[in-house]
Amino acid sequence: MTGLPRSVATIGAGNMAEAIIVGLLRAGMAPESLRASDPDPGRRQRMRELGVRATESNVEVAQASELVVLAVKPQQLEAAAATLPRDGGPIYLSIIAGATTATLRRLLGAKARVVRSMPNTPALVGAGITAVASDGGLEPADLERACAVLRAVGAVVLVPESALDAVTGLSGSGPAYVFAFIEALTEAGVHEGLPLATARALALETVHGAARLAIASGEDPAVLRERVSSPGGTTLAGLAALSVAGFREAVLAAVRAATERSKVLGRS
Ligand SMILES: NC(=O)c1ccc[n+]([C@@H]2O[C@H](COP(=O)([O-])OP(=O)(O)OC[C@H]3O[C@@H](n4cnc5c(N)ncnc54)[C@H](OP(=O)(O)O)[C@@H]3O)[C@@H](O)[C@H]2O)c1
């Protein structure tokens, strides 16, 4: 993978940090070029099992790395930032929900190189999508290094920072909407007489396969939908029932509610 920094550290070695470290190893980075810090000995041990140097000292890993991923919980950011080099230090890539570029600069220094991003949970299996704020004042080469790190766990899109609440409402919370859809499809299959395990396998593979087909074909999903909806057929009957039940409106309301919640949390 091109564009990767020479060395990467994570501050916090929890779920997301581990996903990124595993992704970077898979992308070909040498374990010796990766570091992680975490107060939890169990998390440090997990990092060592991956061949990565792990310590309690945030400053030690940050000083040794070209790019530092801030991967602590939002409420842990302030304490973690107080331990880190300010201004002329590494590139800081934040994945912390709600932490604005302005907040990061306040905590890490006005001249610190910071970039804010919003990944989602499928990053844990290398199938995430991360939106990166492209207007944070980072040099293009540094922004590219940050994007290369995130591409190790999935796709990357660039957006203005003001769009990150909508991103949170769509792809951040989106996996949960899809899980709810899978649950409902499974339940519906059971209602129609299928065994639970069969209904779940059918629901999971249908969602997985449909998403893969849409991505691989590059077609507008509306075109794909019309292609499988022959007049008088079963799919059209199902889609009509979805429409009557307000499916589209329900999805719009979900994304709107999550976006608004993200705005509120970002202000607190
Ligand atoms: N999970 C997602 O899908 C997702 C999506 C988008 C964004 N994010 C963001 O990713 C961040 C990490 O989430 P996560 O699920 O990976 O959390 P997590 O598993 O709780 O990992 C955070 C780790 O940081 C450690 N830590 C706490 N204070 C620290 C400090 N001062 N210095 C160094 N390490 C410290 C924690 O240790 P203790 O447990 O001992 O406190 C914990 O091991 C969050 O800010 C979240 O908003 C997550």
Tab-separated table of C-alpha atoms and ligand atoms in Angstrom:
chain	number	residue	atom	x	y	z
A	1	MET	CA	0.000	0.000	0.000
A	2	THR	CA	1.495	3.375	-0.966
A	3	GLY	CA	1.593	6.586	1.009
A	4	LEU	CA	1.894	4.944	4.426
A	5	PRO	CA	3.962	6.717	7.074
A	6	ARG	CA	7.282	5.122	8.064
A	7	SER	CA	6.044	4.583	11.626
A	8	VAL	CA	2.650	4.639	13.342
A	9	ALA	CA	1.601	4.639	17.008
A	10	THR	CA	-1.796	4.388	18.592
A	11	ILE	CA	-2.660	6.206	21.825
A	12	GLY	CA	-5.085	3.729	23.343
A	13	ALA	CA	-4.892	0.084	22.300
A	14	GLY	CA	-8.599	-0.785	22.358
A	15	ASN	CA	-10.873	-2.200	19.657
A	16	MET	CA	-10.349	0.427	16.984
A	17	ALA	CA	-6.602	0.723	17.593
A	18	GLU	CA	-6.263	-3.036	17.247
A	19	ALA	CA	-8.263	-2.986	13.999
A	20	ILE	CA	-5.931	-0.320	12.591
A	21	ILE	CA	-2.772	-2.123	13.745
A	22	VAL	CA	-3.988	-5.408	12.228
A	23	GLY	CA	-4.855	-3.567	9.004
A	24	LEU	CA	-1.407	-1.936	8.834
A	25	LEU	CA	0.306	-5.291	9.390
A	26	ARG	CA	-1.862	-6.780	6.637
A	27	ALA	CA	-0.921	-3.832	4.403
A	28	GLY	CA	2.730	-4.808	4.827
A	29	MET	CA	4.009	-2.498	7.585
A	30	ALA	CA	6.697	-4.157	9.684
A	31	PRO	CA	5.685	-4.790	13.323
A	32	GLU	CA	8.823	-2.898	14.448
A	33	SER	CA	7.453	0.284	12.860
A	34	LEU	CA	4.265	0.082	14.952
A	35	ARG	CA	3.755	1.078	18.590
A	36	ALA	CA	0.847	1.342	20.996
A	37	SER	CA	0.310	2.807	24.452
A	38	ASP	CA	-2.433	1.868	26.892
A	39	PRO	CA	-2.818	1.841	30.695
A	40	ASP	CA	-4.396	-1.639	30.548
A	41	PRO	CA	-1.784	-4.458	30.773
A	42	GLY	CA	-4.165	-6.843	28.976
A	43	ARG	CA	-4.402	-4.520	25.983
A	44	ARG	CA	-0.605	-4.068	25.917
A	45	GLN	CA	-0.168	-7.856	25.998
A	46	ARG	CA	-2.549	-8.195	23.030
A	47	MET	CA	-0.416	-5.685	21.085
A	48	ARG	CA	2.763	-7.639	21.917
A	49	GLU	CA	1.092	-10.798	20.603
A	50	LEU	CA	0.756	-8.948	17.299
A	51	GLY	CA	4.501	-8.178	17.431
A	52	VAL	CA	3.937	-4.509	18.226
A	53	ARG	CA	5.872	-2.611	20.913
A	54	ALA	CA	3.516	-1.610	23.691
A	55	THR	CA	4.057	0.609	26.710
A	56	GLU	CA	2.169	2.691	29.233
A	57	SER	CA	3.985	5.827	28.076
A	58	ASN	CA	2.088	7.902	25.513
A	59	VAL	CA	4.972	10.311	25.027
A	60	GLU	CA	7.421	7.474	24.302
A	61	VAL	CA	5.365	6.025	21.428
A	62	ALA	CA	4.411	9.473	20.098
A	63	GLN	CA	8.007	10.697	19.957
A	64	ALA	CA	9.071	7.586	18.056
A	65	SER	CA	6.360	7.787	15.375
A	66	GLU	CA	5.653	9.806	12.260
A	67	LEU	CA	1.884	9.458	12.670
A	68	VAL	CA	-0.059	8.986	15.904
A	69	VAL	CA	-3.616	7.665	15.930
A	70	LEU	CA	-5.660	9.071	18.805
A	71	ALA	CA	-7.826	6.066	19.689
A	72	VAL	CA	-9.074	6.711	23.225
A	73	LYS	CA	-12.706	7.283	24.204
A	74	PRO	CA	-13.948	10.898	23.865
A	75	GLN	CA	-13.965	11.406	27.651
A	76	GLN	CA	-10.319	10.195	27.830
A	77	LEU	CA	-8.986	12.599	25.175
A	78	GLU	CA	-8.158	15.542	27.410
A	79	ALA	CA	-6.060	13.464	29.842
A	80	ALA	CA	-4.307	11.611	27.012
A	81	ALA	CA	-3.538	14.826	25.094
A	82	ALA	CA	-1.900	16.373	28.164
A	83	THR	CA	0.807	13.682	27.907
A	84	LEU	CA	1.589	14.209	24.211
A	85	PRO	CA	4.154	16.373	22.344
A	86	ARG	CA	2.640	19.673	21.187
A	87	ASP	CA	3.131	21.667	17.987
A	88	GLY	CA	6.150	20.315	16.065
A	89	GLY	CA	5.340	16.682	16.960
A	90	PRO	CA	3.914	13.869	14.830
A	91	ILE	CA	0.841	13.977	12.568
A	92	TYR	CA	-2.137	13.345	14.869
A	93	LEU	CA	-4.950	11.326	13.300
A	94	SER	CA	-8.034	11.394	15.516
A	95	ILE	CA	-10.790	8.797	15.183
A	96	ILE	CA	-12.540	10.137	18.281
A	97	ALA	CA	-16.238	10.854	17.779
A	98	GLY	CA	-17.113	14.505	18.361
A	99	ALA	CA	-13.538	15.806	18.868
A	100	THR	CA	-13.326	18.771	16.489
A	101	THR	CA	-10.158	19.988	14.776
A	102	ALA	CA	-10.432	23.137	16.919
A	103	THR	CA	-10.545	21.034	20.108
A	104	LEU	CA	-7.597	18.925	18.949
A	105	ARG	CA	-5.555	22.073	18.246
A	106	ARG	CA	-6.517	23.546	21.620
A	107	LEU	CA	-5.284	20.367	23.335
A	108	LEU	CA	-2.246	19.650	21.151
A	109	GLY	CA	-1.063	23.125	20.164
A	110	ALA	CA	-2.130	25.669	17.557
A	111	LYS	CA	0.612	24.490	15.184
A	112	ALA	CA	0.023	20.751	15.718
A	113	ARG	CA	-0.647	18.756	12.564
A	114	VAL	CA	-4.085	17.262	13.257
A	115	VAL	CA	-6.641	15.469	11.125
A	116	ARG	CA	-10.102	14.439	12.228
A	117	SER	CA	-11.852	11.339	10.920
A	118	MET	CA	-14.919	9.215	11.517
A	119	PRO	CA	-14.546	5.474	10.900
A	120	ASN	CA	-17.233	2.817	11.489
A	121	THR	CA	-17.342	-0.594	13.162
A	122	PRO	CA	-16.842	-2.776	10.052
A	123	ALA	CA	-13.246	-1.464	10.260
A	124	LEU	CA	-12.882	-4.292	12.783
A	125	VAL	CA	-13.015	-6.739	9.845
A	126	GLY	CA	-11.190	-4.456	7.371
A	127	ALA	CA	-14.471	-3.446	5.689
A	128	GLY	CA	-15.026	-0.021	7.210
A	129	ILE	CA	-15.559	3.323	5.585
A	130	THR	CA	-13.931	6.389	7.116
A	131	ALA	CA	-14.736	9.995	6.336
A	132	VAL	CA	-11.747	12.297	6.748
A	133	ALA	CA	-12.104	16.052	7.219
A	134	SER	CA	-10.181	17.512	4.293
A	135	ASP	CA	-10.322	21.150	5.414
A	136	GLY	CA	-8.296	20.958	8.644
A	137	GLY	CA	-5.301	22.814	7.225
A	138	LEU	CA	-3.039	19.770	6.894
A	139	GLU	CA	-0.429	19.667	4.079
A	140	PRO	CA	-1.663	17.364	1.242
A	141	ALA	CA	1.213	14.891	1.800
A	142	ASP	CA	0.366	14.599	5.516
A	143	LEU	CA	-3.351	14.214	4.746
A	144	GLU	CA	-2.461	11.442	2.292
A	145	ARG	CA	-0.438	9.630	5.001
A	146	ALA	CA	-3.454	9.746	7.328
A	147	CYS	CA	-5.760	8.465	4.567
A	148	ALA	CA	-3.320	5.644	3.770
A	149	VAL	CA	-3.456	4.483	7.401
A	150	LEU	CA	-7.271	4.470	7.321
A	151	ARG	CA	-7.359	2.647	3.968
A	152	ALA	CA	-5.763	-0.281	5.826
A	153	VAL	CA	-9.200	-0.865	7.433
A	154	GLY	CA	-11.478	-0.049	4.492
A	155	ALA	CA	-12.526	2.731	2.158
A	156	VAL	CA	-11.862	6.448	2.725
A	157	VAL	CA	-13.810	9.507	1.602
A	158	LEU	CA	-12.804	13.147	2.034
A	159	VAL	CA	-15.458	15.567	3.321
A	160	PRO	CA	-15.505	19.051	4.839
A	161	GLU	CA	-15.490	18.870	8.641
A	162	SER	CA	-19.009	20.349	8.734
A	163	ALA	CA	-20.269	17.131	7.063
A	164	LEU	CA	-19.031	14.826	9.824
A	165	ASP	CA	-22.308	14.937	11.792
A	166	ALA	CA	-24.155	13.665	8.713
A	167	VAL	CA	-21.433	11.048	8.197
A	168	THR	CA	-21.953	9.927	11.801
A	169	GLY	CA	-25.713	9.694	11.167
A	170	LEU	CA	-25.209	7.645	8.003
A	171	SER	CA	-22.112	5.412	8.067
A	172	GLY	CA	-21.205	5.785	11.757
A	173	SER	CA	-24.592	4.620	13.033
A	174	GLY	CA	-25.467	2.857	9.755
A	175	PRO	CA	-24.149	-0.593	10.668
A	176	ALA	CA	-26.750	-0.704	13.466
A	177	TYR	CA	-29.547	0.133	10.991
A	178	VAL	CA	-28.330	-2.722	8.798
A	179	PHE	CA	-28.229	-5.068	11.810
A	180	ALA	CA	-31.828	-4.049	12.568
A	181	PHE	CA	-32.759	-4.812	8.932
A	182	ILE	CA	-31.073	-8.230	9.182
A	183	GLU	CA	-32.959	-8.924	12.420
A	184	ALA	CA	-36.263	-7.970	10.765
A	185	LEU	CA	-35.561	-10.059	7.628
A	186	THR	CA	-34.711	-13.049	9.847
A	187	GLU	CA	-37.859	-12.606	11.923
A	188	ALA	CA	-39.909	-12.355	8.742
A	189	GLY	CA	-38.399	-15.603	7.451
A	190	VAL	CA	-39.314	-17.353	10.699
A	191	HIS	CA	-42.879	-15.966	10.395
A	192	GLU	CA	-43.048	-17.533	6.944
A	193	GLY	CA	-42.071	-20.913	8.410
A	194	LEU	CA	-38.271	-21.077	7.950
A	195	PRO	CA	-36.048	-22.442	10.730
A	196	LEU	CA	-34.244	-19.614	12.588
A	197	ALA	CA	-30.728	-20.646	11.507
A	198	THR	CA	-31.796	-20.882	7.871
A	199	ALA	CA	-33.611	-17.535	7.998
A	200	ARG	CA	-30.549	-15.844	9.565
A	201	ALA	CA	-28.160	-17.311	6.977
A	202	LEU	CA	-30.464	-16.199	4.159
A	203	ALA	CA	-30.802	-12.687	5.622
A	204	LEU	CA	-27.064	-12.228	6.257
A	205	GLU	CA	-25.935	-13.473	2.858
A	206	THR	CA	-28.648	-11.489	1.083
A	207	VAL	CA	-27.435	-8.215	2.646
A	208	HIS	CA	-23.778	-9.122	2.108
A	209	GLY	CA	-24.334	-10.278	-1.486
A	210	ALA	CA	-26.527	-7.329	-2.462
A	211	ALA	CA	-23.951	-4.834	-1.138
A	212	ARG	CA	-21.125	-6.658	-2.930
A	213	LEU	CA	-23.112	-6.748	-6.178
A	214	ALA	CA	-23.909	-3.031	-5.934
A	215	ILE	CA	-20.237	-2.198	-5.292
A	216	ALA	CA	-18.862	-4.542	-7.973
A	217	SER	CA	-21.305	-3.429	-10.688
A	218	GLY	CA	-20.896	0.293	-9.961
A	219	GLU	CA	-24.550	0.682	-11.026
A	220	ASP	CA	-27.005	3.030	-9.347
A	221	PRO	CA	-28.847	0.881	-6.735
A	222	ALA	CA	-32.137	2.189	-8.188
A	223	VAL	CA	-31.202	0.575	-11.542
A	224	LEU	CA	-30.316	-2.707	-9.829
A	225	ARG	CA	-33.624	-2.604	-7.929
A	226	GLU	CA	-35.642	-1.991	-11.108
A	227	ARG	CA	-33.793	-4.805	-12.886
A	228	VAL	CA	-35.018	-7.383	-10.351
A	229	SER	CA	-38.579	-6.011	-10.190
A	230	SER	CA	-40.500	-7.596	-13.058
A	231	PRO	CA	-44.123	-6.445	-13.459
A	232	GLY	CA	-46.510	-8.661	-11.513
A	233	GLY	CA	-43.592	-10.433	-9.819
A	234	THR	CA	-42.717	-11.221	-6.219
A	235	THR	CA	-40.095	-8.487	-5.687
A	236	LEU	CA	-42.431	-5.720	-6.807
A	237	ALA	CA	-45.069	-7.017	-4.380
A	238	GLY	CA	-42.503	-6.925	-1.559
A	239	LEU	CA	-41.230	-3.446	-2.486
A	240	ALA	CA	-44.808	-2.106	-2.632
A	241	ALA	CA	-45.421	-3.395	0.909
A	242	LEU	CA	-42.161	-1.726	2.085
A	243	SER	CA	-43.272	1.535	0.521
A	244	VAL	CA	-46.746	1.438	2.123
A	245	ALA	CA	-45.084	0.776	5.511
A	246	GLY	CA	-42.930	3.908	5.071
A	247	PHE	CA	-39.529	2.239	4.678
A	248	ARG	CA	-37.813	5.158	2.934
A	249	GLU	CA	-39.248	7.714	5.379
A	250	ALA	CA	-38.122	5.570	8.325
A	251	VAL	CA	-34.533	5.482	7.008
A	252	LEU	CA	-34.544	9.255	6.402
A	253	ALA	CA	-35.809	9.802	9.957
A	254	ALA	CA	-33.127	7.502	11.411
A	255	VAL	CA	-30.263	9.328	9.691
A	256	ARG	CA	-31.771	12.711	10.604
A	257	ALA	CA	-32.136	11.741	14.289
A	258	ALA	CA	-28.581	10.366	14.523
A	259	THR	CA	-27.150	13.432	12.742
A	260	GLU	CA	-28.951	15.778	15.139
A	261	ARG	CA	-27.743	13.726	18.129
A	262	SER	CA	-24.164	13.941	16.829
A	263	LYS	CA	-24.485	17.751	16.627
A	264	VAL	CA	-25.729	17.898	20.234
A	265	LEU	CA	-22.981	15.579	21.541
A	266	GLY	CA	-20.333	17.565	19.633
A	267	ARG	CA	-21.410	20.737	21.473
A	268	SER	CA	-21.276	19.140	24.949
B	1	LIG	N1	-15.973	1.456	17.690
B	1	LIG	C1	-16.342	2.141	16.593
B	1	LIG	O1	-16.986	1.666	15.685
B	1	LIG	C2	-15.916	3.562	16.415
B	1	LIG	C3	-16.326	4.255	15.289
B	1	LIG	C4	-15.930	5.579	15.127
B	1	LIG	C5	-15.110	6.159	16.066
B	1	LIG	N2	-14.733	5.451	17.176
B	1	LIG	C6	-13.900	6.117	18.163
B	1	LIG	O2	-12.764	5.335	18.420
B	1	LIG	C7	-12.301	5.630	19.721
B	1	LIG	C8	-11.872	4.345	20.368
B	1	LIG	O3	-12.986	3.464	20.481
B	1	LIG	P1	-12.769	1.964	20.943
B	1	LIG	O4	-14.062	1.271	20.775
B	1	LIG	O5	-11.543	1.395	20.332
B	1	LIG	O6	-12.487	2.220	22.541
B	1	LIG	P2	-11.780	1.272	23.602
B	1	LIG	O7	-11.814	-0.149	23.155
B	1	LIG	O8	-12.324	1.636	24.954
B	1	LIG	O9	-10.235	1.740	23.534
B	1	LIG	C9	-9.706	2.870	24.175
B	1	LIG	C10	-8.450	2.416	24.947
B	1	LIG	O10	-7.730	3.584	25.346
B	1	LIG	C11	-7.247	3.357	26.672
B	1	LIG	N3	-6.943	4.608	27.354
B	1	LIG	C12	-7.696	5.305	28.247
B	1	LIG	N4	-7.076	6.418	28.658
B	1	LIG	C13	-5.880	6.454	28.015
B	1	LIG	C14	-4.783	7.361	28.027
B	1	LIG	N5	-4.791	8.483	28.767
B	1	LIG	N6	-3.722	7.073	27.243
B	1	LIG	C15	-3.686	5.968	26.485
B	1	LIG	N7	-4.706	5.066	26.435
B	1	LIG	C16	-5.785	5.313	27.185
B	1	LIG	C17	-8.394	2.601	27.303
B	1	LIG	O11	-7.976	1.975	28.499
B	1	LIG	P3	-9.108	1.754	29.677
B	1	LIG	O12	-10.062	0.757	29.126
B	1	LIG	O13	-8.264	1.246	30.811
B	1	LIG	O14	-9.750	3.080	29.915
B	1	LIG	C18	-8.767	1.612	26.198
B	1	LIG	O15	-7.978	0.435	26.233
B	1	LIG	C19	-13.446	6.340	20.450
B	1	LIG	O16	-13.098	7.691	20.685
B	1	LIG	C20	-14.604	6.285	19.504
B	1	LIG	O17	-15.351	7.509	19.496
B	1	LIG	C21	-15.114	4.171	17.367
